[in-house]
XYZ file of C-alpha atoms in Angstrom:
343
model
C -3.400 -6.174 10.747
C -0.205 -8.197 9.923
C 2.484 -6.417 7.441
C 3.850 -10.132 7.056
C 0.580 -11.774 6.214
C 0.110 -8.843 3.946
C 3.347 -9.061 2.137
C 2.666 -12.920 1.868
C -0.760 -13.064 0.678
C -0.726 -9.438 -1.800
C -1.170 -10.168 -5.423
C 1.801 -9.923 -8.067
C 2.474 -7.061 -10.411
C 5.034 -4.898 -7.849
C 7.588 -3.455 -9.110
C 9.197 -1.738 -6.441
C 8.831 -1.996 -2.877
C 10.175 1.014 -0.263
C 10.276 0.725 3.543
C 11.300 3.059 6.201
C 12.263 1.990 9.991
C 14.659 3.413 12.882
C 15.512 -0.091 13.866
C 16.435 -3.139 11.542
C 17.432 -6.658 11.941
C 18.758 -7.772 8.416
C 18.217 -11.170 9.271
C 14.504 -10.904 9.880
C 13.608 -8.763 7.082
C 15.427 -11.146 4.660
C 13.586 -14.202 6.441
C 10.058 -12.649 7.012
C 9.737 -9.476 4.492
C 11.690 -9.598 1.363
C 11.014 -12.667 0.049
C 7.704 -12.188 0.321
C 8.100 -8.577 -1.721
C 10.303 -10.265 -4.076
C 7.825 -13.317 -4.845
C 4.970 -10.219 -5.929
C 7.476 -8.810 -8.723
C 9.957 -6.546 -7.140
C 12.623 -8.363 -8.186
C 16.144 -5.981 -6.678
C 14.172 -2.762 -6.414
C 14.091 -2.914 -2.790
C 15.206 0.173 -0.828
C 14.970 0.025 3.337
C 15.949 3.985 4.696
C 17.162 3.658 7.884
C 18.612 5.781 10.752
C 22.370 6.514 10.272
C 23.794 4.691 13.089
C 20.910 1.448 12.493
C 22.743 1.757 9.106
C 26.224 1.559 10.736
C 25.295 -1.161 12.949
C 23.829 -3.163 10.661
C 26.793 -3.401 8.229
C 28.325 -5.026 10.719
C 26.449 -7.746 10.051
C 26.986 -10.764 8.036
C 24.140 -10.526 5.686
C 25.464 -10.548 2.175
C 22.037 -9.766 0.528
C 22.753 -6.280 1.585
C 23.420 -4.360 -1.475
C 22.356 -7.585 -4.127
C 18.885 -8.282 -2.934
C 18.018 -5.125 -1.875
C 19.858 -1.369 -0.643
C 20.205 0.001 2.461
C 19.759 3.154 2.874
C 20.969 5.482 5.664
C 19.408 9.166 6.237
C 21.033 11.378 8.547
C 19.285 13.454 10.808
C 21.705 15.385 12.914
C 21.364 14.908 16.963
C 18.140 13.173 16.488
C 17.122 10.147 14.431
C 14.966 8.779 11.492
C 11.969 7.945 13.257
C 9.568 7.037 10.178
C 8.071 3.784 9.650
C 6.354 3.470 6.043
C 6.087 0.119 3.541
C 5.041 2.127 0.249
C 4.932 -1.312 -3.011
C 4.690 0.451 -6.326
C 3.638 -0.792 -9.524
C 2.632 0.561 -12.748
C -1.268 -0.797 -12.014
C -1.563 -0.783 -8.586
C 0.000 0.868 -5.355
C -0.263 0.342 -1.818
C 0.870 2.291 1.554
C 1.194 0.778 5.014
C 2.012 3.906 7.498
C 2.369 3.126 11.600
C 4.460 2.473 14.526
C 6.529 -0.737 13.284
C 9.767 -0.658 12.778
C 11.516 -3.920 10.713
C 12.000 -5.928 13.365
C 10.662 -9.342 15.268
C 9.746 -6.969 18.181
C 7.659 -4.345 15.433
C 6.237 -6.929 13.605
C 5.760 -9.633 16.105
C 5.720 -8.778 19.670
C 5.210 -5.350 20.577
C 1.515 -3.988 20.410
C 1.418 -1.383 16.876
C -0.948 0.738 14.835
C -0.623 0.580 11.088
C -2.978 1.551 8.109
C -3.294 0.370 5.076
C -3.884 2.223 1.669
C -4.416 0.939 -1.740
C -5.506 2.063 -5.019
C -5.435 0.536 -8.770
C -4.704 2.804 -11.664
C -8.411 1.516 -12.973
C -9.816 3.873 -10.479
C -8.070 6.566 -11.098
C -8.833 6.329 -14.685
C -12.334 5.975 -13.843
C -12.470 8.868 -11.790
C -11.477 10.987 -14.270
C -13.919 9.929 -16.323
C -16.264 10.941 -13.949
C -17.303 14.642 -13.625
C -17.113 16.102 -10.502
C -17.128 19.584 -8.963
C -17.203 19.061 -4.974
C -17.361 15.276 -3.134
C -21.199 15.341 -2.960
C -20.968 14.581 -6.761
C -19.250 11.398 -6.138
C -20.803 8.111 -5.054
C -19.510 6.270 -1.981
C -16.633 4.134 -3.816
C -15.369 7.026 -5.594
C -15.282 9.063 -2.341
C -13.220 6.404 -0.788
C -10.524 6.368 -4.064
C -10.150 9.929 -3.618
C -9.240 9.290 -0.033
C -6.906 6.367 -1.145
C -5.231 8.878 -3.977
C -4.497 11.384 -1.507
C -3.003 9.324 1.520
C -0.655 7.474 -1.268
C 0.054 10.659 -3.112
C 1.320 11.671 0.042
C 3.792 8.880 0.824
C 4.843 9.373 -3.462
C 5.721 13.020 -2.482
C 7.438 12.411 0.863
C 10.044 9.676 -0.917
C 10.499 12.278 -3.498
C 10.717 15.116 -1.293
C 13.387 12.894 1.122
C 15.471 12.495 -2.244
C 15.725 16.143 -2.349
C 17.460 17.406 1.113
C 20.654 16.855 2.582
C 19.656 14.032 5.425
C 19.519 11.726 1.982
C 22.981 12.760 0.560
C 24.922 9.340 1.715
C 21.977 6.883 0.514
C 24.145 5.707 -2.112
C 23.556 5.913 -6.009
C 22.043 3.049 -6.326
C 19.268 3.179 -3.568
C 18.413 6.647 -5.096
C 18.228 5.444 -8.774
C 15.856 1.894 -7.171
C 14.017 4.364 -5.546
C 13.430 6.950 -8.694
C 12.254 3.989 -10.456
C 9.923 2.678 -8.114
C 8.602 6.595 -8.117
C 8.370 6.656 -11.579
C 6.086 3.401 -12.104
C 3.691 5.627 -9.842
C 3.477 8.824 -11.650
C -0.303 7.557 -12.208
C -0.802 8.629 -8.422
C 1.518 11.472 -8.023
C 0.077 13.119 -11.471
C -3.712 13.264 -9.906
C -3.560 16.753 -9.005
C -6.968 17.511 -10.899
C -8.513 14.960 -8.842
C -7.715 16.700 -5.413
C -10.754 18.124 -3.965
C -9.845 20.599 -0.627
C -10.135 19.238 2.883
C -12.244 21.939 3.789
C -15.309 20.831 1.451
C -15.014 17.331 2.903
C -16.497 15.922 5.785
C -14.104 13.222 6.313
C -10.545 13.746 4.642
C -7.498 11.707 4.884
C -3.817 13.450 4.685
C 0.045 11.884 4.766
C 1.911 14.210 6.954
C 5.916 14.691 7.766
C 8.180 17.021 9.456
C 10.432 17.526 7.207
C 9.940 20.732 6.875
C 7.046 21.752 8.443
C 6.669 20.334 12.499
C 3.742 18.343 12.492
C 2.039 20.407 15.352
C 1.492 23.312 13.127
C 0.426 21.405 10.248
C -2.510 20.174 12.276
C -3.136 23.305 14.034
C -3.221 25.047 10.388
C -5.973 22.492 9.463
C -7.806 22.713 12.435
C -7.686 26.611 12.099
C -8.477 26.806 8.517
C -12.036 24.773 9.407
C -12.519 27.902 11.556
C -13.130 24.874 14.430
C -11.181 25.167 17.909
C -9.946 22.095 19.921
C -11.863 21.030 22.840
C -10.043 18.095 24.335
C -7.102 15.748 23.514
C -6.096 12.232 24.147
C -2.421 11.286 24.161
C -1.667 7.323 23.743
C 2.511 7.309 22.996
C 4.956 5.165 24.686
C 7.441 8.241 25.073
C 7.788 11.841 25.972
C 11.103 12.735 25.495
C 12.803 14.854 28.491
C 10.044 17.166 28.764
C 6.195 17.458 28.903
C 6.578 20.131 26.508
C 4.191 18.516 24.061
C 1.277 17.818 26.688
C 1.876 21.494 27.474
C 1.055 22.561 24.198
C -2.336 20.979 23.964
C -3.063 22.200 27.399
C -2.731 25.744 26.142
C -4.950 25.202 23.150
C -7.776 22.895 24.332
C -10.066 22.502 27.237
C -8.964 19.126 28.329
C -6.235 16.951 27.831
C -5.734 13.348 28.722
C -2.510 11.068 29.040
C -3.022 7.477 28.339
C 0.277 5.735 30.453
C 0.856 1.980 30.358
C 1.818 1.235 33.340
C 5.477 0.464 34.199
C 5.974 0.579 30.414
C 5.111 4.592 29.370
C 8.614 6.471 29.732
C 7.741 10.118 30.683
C 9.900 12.013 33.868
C 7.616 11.681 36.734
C 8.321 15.155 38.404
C 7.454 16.993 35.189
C 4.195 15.017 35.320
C 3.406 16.030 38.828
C 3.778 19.727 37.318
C 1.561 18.918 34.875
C -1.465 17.820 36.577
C -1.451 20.781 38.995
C -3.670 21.800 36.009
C -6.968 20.693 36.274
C -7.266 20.168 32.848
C -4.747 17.361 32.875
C -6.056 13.813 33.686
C -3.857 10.799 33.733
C -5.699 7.142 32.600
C -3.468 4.402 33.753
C -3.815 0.511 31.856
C -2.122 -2.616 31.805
C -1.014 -4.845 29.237
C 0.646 -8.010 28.790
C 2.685 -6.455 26.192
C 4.764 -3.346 25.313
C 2.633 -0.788 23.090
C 4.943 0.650 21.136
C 1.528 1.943 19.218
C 1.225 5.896 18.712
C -1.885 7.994 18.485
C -3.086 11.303 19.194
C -6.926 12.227 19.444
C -8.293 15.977 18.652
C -11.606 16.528 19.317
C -12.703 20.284 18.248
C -16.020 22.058 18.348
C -17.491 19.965 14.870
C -14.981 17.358 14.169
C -12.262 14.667 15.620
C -9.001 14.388 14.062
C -6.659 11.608 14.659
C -2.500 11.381 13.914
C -1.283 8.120 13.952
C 2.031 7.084 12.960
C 5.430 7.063 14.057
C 5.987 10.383 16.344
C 5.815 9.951 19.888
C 5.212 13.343 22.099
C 8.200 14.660 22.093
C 9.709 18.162 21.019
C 11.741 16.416 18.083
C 8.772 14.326 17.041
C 5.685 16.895 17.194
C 7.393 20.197 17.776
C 10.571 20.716 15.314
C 10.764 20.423 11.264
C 13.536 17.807 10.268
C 15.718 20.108 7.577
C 15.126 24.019 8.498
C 11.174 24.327 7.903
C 9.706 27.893 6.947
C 11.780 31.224 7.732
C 14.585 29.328 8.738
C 13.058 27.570 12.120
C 15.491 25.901 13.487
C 15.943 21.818 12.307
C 16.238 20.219 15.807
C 12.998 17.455 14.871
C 13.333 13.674 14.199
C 12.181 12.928 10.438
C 8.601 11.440 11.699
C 5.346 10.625 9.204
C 1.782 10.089 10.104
């Protein structure tokens, strides 16, 4: 999937558009992106969040649509960065989500090898669906099935804008970034007020969820799911282009599974090679090496458990601040050492 074909060739009726990214190149996002975004309605209701320093960098700059055309917007996340990379376009008929690894650049959207998904729903099928009467997801034919799944993965990027709004890291965006970016929230109420359409993950057979670390670290938030199945994990694949300083995250898996595998690209993967020799003095650790002609920057982590596979795609890699850490304190004051990340 192409973001910029998708941007291109999308339908009018937007009226806000939202991205998130660690790194941005002004120049290519006005060129390749924002046109596009302002052609489908938008018209200045454009808000990029960015990583602090990206932000600092990029003023530097001599782009003078910056704060006209669109806002930048820079969230601070002490020691560690903003690491999320989301395209949410909001209308008052129709929303859609991308979530991946791409950040707003030539390299992101061009070069590098990524993983993105794409979510949309139109208000029509929301109003449909509550026309329809429903007690578990049996009741509901195939289509509707899939527009629950579509309500929930975009009510989840609705809720993590809003909930971003509401902590500190989001204090310098700027007035007028935060009032774009209420109003591109508001024309979406029709998603975010769907709470009666919600059916529990643990009736479903397949289920779709948003996740961030804001304040919960992603690791427990799929262990929690995984434990309120009543299922345990049975092996794990790891496909991320970084580690951090430590195999801490690998670890982790190893003490909750039966087998964990490491997919490294060769040359390309960075991970500190001694703590990797420690790590595969476990037998349950197995290293799959590949090539590629290009970098991928792609992330994804595979779960299978006794009864079920679970995948986590998105923008954390497997490292402490990424999987490990909550962004802004988490529950019972846990310490806020994490990257902000979303999958």
């Amino acid at each position: 999937m192409n973001l910029i074909q998708e941007l291109r060739d999308g339908n009018a009726g937007l009226t806000g558009a939202l991205f998130s990214t660690y790194t941005f190149t002004s120049e290519y996002f006005e060129r390749m992106i924002l046109k596009n975004v302002v052609d489908r309605g938008v018209g200045s209701t454009v808000v990029v969040f960015t990583d602090e320093e990206t932000y600092r960098n990029t003023l530097g700059t001599d782009s003078a649509n910056i704060g006209n055309s669109y806002q930048l917007a820079p969230v601070s996340v002490p020691n560690r960065t903003y690491h999320a990379k989301i395209c949410y376009l909001t209308g008052t008929e129709h929303a859609i989500g991308y979530v991946g690894s791409s950040n707003l650049t030539q390299r992101g959207l061009n070069s590098n090898r990524e993983m993105l998904t794409r979510i949309r729903c139109d208000k029509d099928e929301v109003d449909a669906l509550r026309d329809t009467s429903f007690d578990s997801v049996d009741d509901l034919n195939e289509s509707q099935q899939e527009t629950v799944r579509s309500i929930a993965l975009l009510r989840g990027i609705h809720q993590y804008y809003q909930r971003l709004l509401e902590v500190p890291n989001s204090k310098n965006i700027g007035r007028i970034a935060q009032s774009h970016t209420e109003t591109a929230l508001d024309d979406t109420d029709w998603i975010a007020d769907t709470d009666d359409l919600m059916i529990d993950s643990t009736q479903q057979e397949s289920f779709n969820r948003v996740v961030h670390n804001i304040d919960t670290p992603l690791w427990e938030q799929l262990q929690a799911q995984i434990t309120q199945r009543n299922e345990s994990i049975k092996s794990v694949d790891i496909a991320v282009p970084y580690y951090g300083q430590t195999v801490d995250v690998p670890n982790r898996f190893v003490e909750n599974s039966e087998a964990v595998t490491l997919w490294l690209q060769k040359d390309e993967t960075r991970v500190d090679s001694n703590e990797i020799k420690n790590l595969l003095s476990d037998e349950n650790v197995s290293i799959k090496l590949y090539e590629d002609s290009r970098f991928v920057h792609g992330k994804w982590f595979r779960v299978e458990t006794d009864v079920a596979t679970y995948s986590l795609m998105g923008s954390p890699n497997a490292s402490q601040s990424a999987l490990l850490k909550p962004a802004s304190g988490g529950p019972n004051g846990t310490s806020a050492t994490g990257n902000i990340e979303m999958a």
